[in-house]
Amino acid sequence: MSGTGTDLIVVSAVCVYNTDGQLLTVRKRGTDKFMHPGGKPEPGETAAEAASRELHEEVGIEVAPDLLQPLGVWLAVAANEAATNIEATVFTAPGTWEAHPSAEIAEIRWLDLNGPLPSDLAPLLTDHVIPLLTTPT
């Protein structure tokens, strides 16, 4: 999907679940798509360190980087930036959590993976992560 005029952003993202087994999605201020909590690594950060830091900054969940479980790495169309792809390293946080929007997060929403999916989800979720999470093993 990459080509001339297409930028690439490297990000880390985290799958977080509540006690009902729902997946946490967040919407950043000034955007209309829901996505995983996460973001760009700072200089010198590993993907897991970035995921851990962003999770704490965005929704108040503290998980040490070494406790995050790798789920996969995908290339996807960026949800909120034109002519941009993301290379996302996605992790799963162990256990169940409560989340509270902070930093640039305007809204959180828990997603029932067994129900109909809303139309305002980021391509990384709809094209890669949700199909993986809902495919029987």
mmCIF file with all atom_site columns, N, CA, C and O in Angstrom, residues 10 43 47 65 91 105 107-108 125 127 132:
data_model
loop_
_atom_site.group_PDB
_atom_site.id
_atom_site.type_symbol
_atom_site.label_atom_id
_atom_site.label_alt_id
_atom_site.label_comp_id
_atom_site.label_asym_id
_atom_site.label_entity_id
_atom_site.label_seq_id
_atom_site.pdbx_PDB_ins_code
_atom_site.Cartn_x
_atom_site.Cartn_y
_atom_site.Cartn_z
_atom_site.occupancy
_atom_site.B_iso_or_equiv
_atom_site.pdbx_formal_charge
_atom_site.auth_seq_id
_atom_site.auth_comp_id
_atom_site.auth_asym_id
_atom_site.auth_atom_id
_atom_site.pdbx_PDB_model_num
ATOM 1  N N  . VAL A 1 10  ? 5.495   5.065   12.663 1.00 0.00 ? 10  VAL A N  1
ATOM 2  C CA . VAL A 1 10  ? 5.674   3.879   13.490 1.00 0.00 ? 10  VAL A CA 1
ATOM 3  C C  . VAL A 1 10  ? 4.974   4.123   14.827 1.00 0.00 ? 10  VAL A C  1
ATOM 4  O O  . VAL A 1 10  ? 5.190   5.156   15.463 1.00 0.00 ? 10  VAL A O  1
ATOM 5  N N  . PRO A 1 43  ? 12.432  8.857   21.183 1.00 0.00 ? 43  PRO A N  1
ATOM 6  C CA . PRO A 1 43  ? 13.777  8.388   20.828 1.00 0.00 ? 43  PRO A CA 1
ATOM 7  C C  . PRO A 1 43  ? 14.335  7.431   21.895 1.00 0.00 ? 43  PRO A C  1
ATOM 8  O O  . PRO A 1 43  ? 14.281  7.725   23.088 1.00 0.00 ? 43  PRO A O  1
ATOM 9  N N  . ALA A 1 47  ? 9.348   -0.703  21.319 1.00 0.00 ? 47  ALA A N  1
ATOM 10 C CA . ALA A 1 47  ? 7.913   -0.715  21.038 1.00 0.00 ? 47  ALA A CA 1
ATOM 11 C C  . ALA A 1 47  ? 7.119   -0.961  22.321 1.00 0.00 ? 47  ALA A C  1
ATOM 12 O O  . ALA A 1 47  ? 6.107   -0.312  22.580 1.00 0.00 ? 47  ALA A O  1
ATOM 13 N N  . PRO A 1 65  ? 6.481   -2.689  30.679 1.00 0.00 ? 65  PRO A N  1
ATOM 14 C CA . PRO A 1 65  ? 6.715   -3.126  29.289 1.00 0.00 ? 65  PRO A CA 1
ATOM 15 C C  . PRO A 1 65  ? 6.947   -4.630  29.159 1.00 0.00 ? 65  PRO A C  1
ATOM 16 O O  . PRO A 1 65  ? 6.476   -5.242  28.207 1.00 0.00 ? 65  PRO A O  1
ATOM 17 N N  . PHE A 1 91  ? 0.306   -4.994  21.187 1.00 0.00 ? 91  PHE A N  1
ATOM 18 C CA . PHE A 1 91  ? 0.486   -5.838  22.363 1.00 0.00 ? 91  PHE A CA 1
ATOM 19 C C  . PHE A 1 91  ? -0.870  -6.079  23.017 1.00 0.00 ? 91  PHE A C  1
ATOM 20 O O  . PHE A 1 91  ? -1.842  -5.381  22.735 1.00 0.00 ? 91  PHE A O  1
ATOM 21 N N  . ILE A 1 105 ? -6.922  12.117  24.816 1.00 0.00 ? 105 ILE A N  1
ATOM 22 C CA . ILE A 1 105 ? -8.079  11.248  24.592 1.00 0.00 ? 105 ILE A CA 1
ATOM 23 C C  . ILE A 1 105 ? -9.372  11.986  24.941 1.00 0.00 ? 105 ILE A C  1
ATOM 24 O O  . ILE A 1 105 ? -9.549  12.449  26.068 1.00 0.00 ? 105 ILE A O  1
ATOM 25 N N  . GLU A 1 107 ? -12.494 10.515  24.312 1.00 0.00 ? 107 GLU A N  1
ATOM 26 C CA . GLU A 1 107 ? -13.554 9.565   24.630 1.00 0.00 ? 107 GLU A CA 1
ATOM 27 C C  . GLU A 1 107 ? -12.998 8.144   24.608 1.00 0.00 ? 107 GLU A C  1
ATOM 28 O O  . GLU A 1 107 ? -12.132 7.820   23.802 1.00 0.00 ? 107 GLU A O  1
ATOM 29 N N  . ILE A 1 108 ? -13.511 7.309   25.511 1.00 0.00 ? 108 ILE A N  1
ATOM 30 C CA . ILE A 1 108 ? -13.193 5.876   25.451 1.00 0.00 ? 108 ILE A CA 1
ATOM 31 C C  . ILE A 1 108 ? -14.490 5.114   25.197 1.00 0.00 ? 108 ILE A C  1
ATOM 32 O O  . ILE A 1 108 ? -15.577 5.590   25.505 1.00 0.00 ? 108 ILE A O  1
ATOM 33 N N  . LEU A 1 125 ? -7.707  -1.767  13.404 1.00 0.00 ? 125 LEU A N  1
ATOM 34 C CA . LEU A 1 125 ? -8.640  -2.627  14.138 1.00 0.00 ? 125 LEU A CA 1
ATOM 35 C C  . LEU A 1 125 ? -9.472  -3.478  13.196 1.00 0.00 ? 125 LEU A C  1
ATOM 36 O O  . LEU A 1 125 ? -9.543  -4.693  13.347 1.00 0.00 ? 125 LEU A O  1
ATOM 37 N N  . ASP A 1 127 ? -9.180  -4.159  9.893  1.00 0.00 ? 127 ASP A N  1
ATOM 38 C CA . ASP A 1 127 ? -8.510  -4.959  8.864  1.00 0.00 ? 127 ASP A CA 1
ATOM 39 C C  . ASP A 1 127 ? -7.590  -6.040  9.421  1.00 0.00 ? 127 ASP A C  1
ATOM 40 O O  . ASP A 1 127 ? -7.322  -7.029  8.739  1.00 0.00 ? 127 ASP A O  1
ATOM 41 N N  . LEU A 1 132 ? -8.147  -11.122 13.742 1.00 0.00 ? 132 LEU A N  1
ATOM 42 C CA . LEU A 1 132 ? -7.280  -12.062 14.464 1.00 0.00 ? 132 LEU A CA 1
ATOM 43 C C  . LEU A 1 132 ? -7.919  -12.459 15.792 1.00 0.00 ? 132 LEU A C  1
ATOM 44 O O  . LEU A 1 132 ? -7.932  -13.638 16.158 1.00 0.00 ? 132 LEU A O  1
#
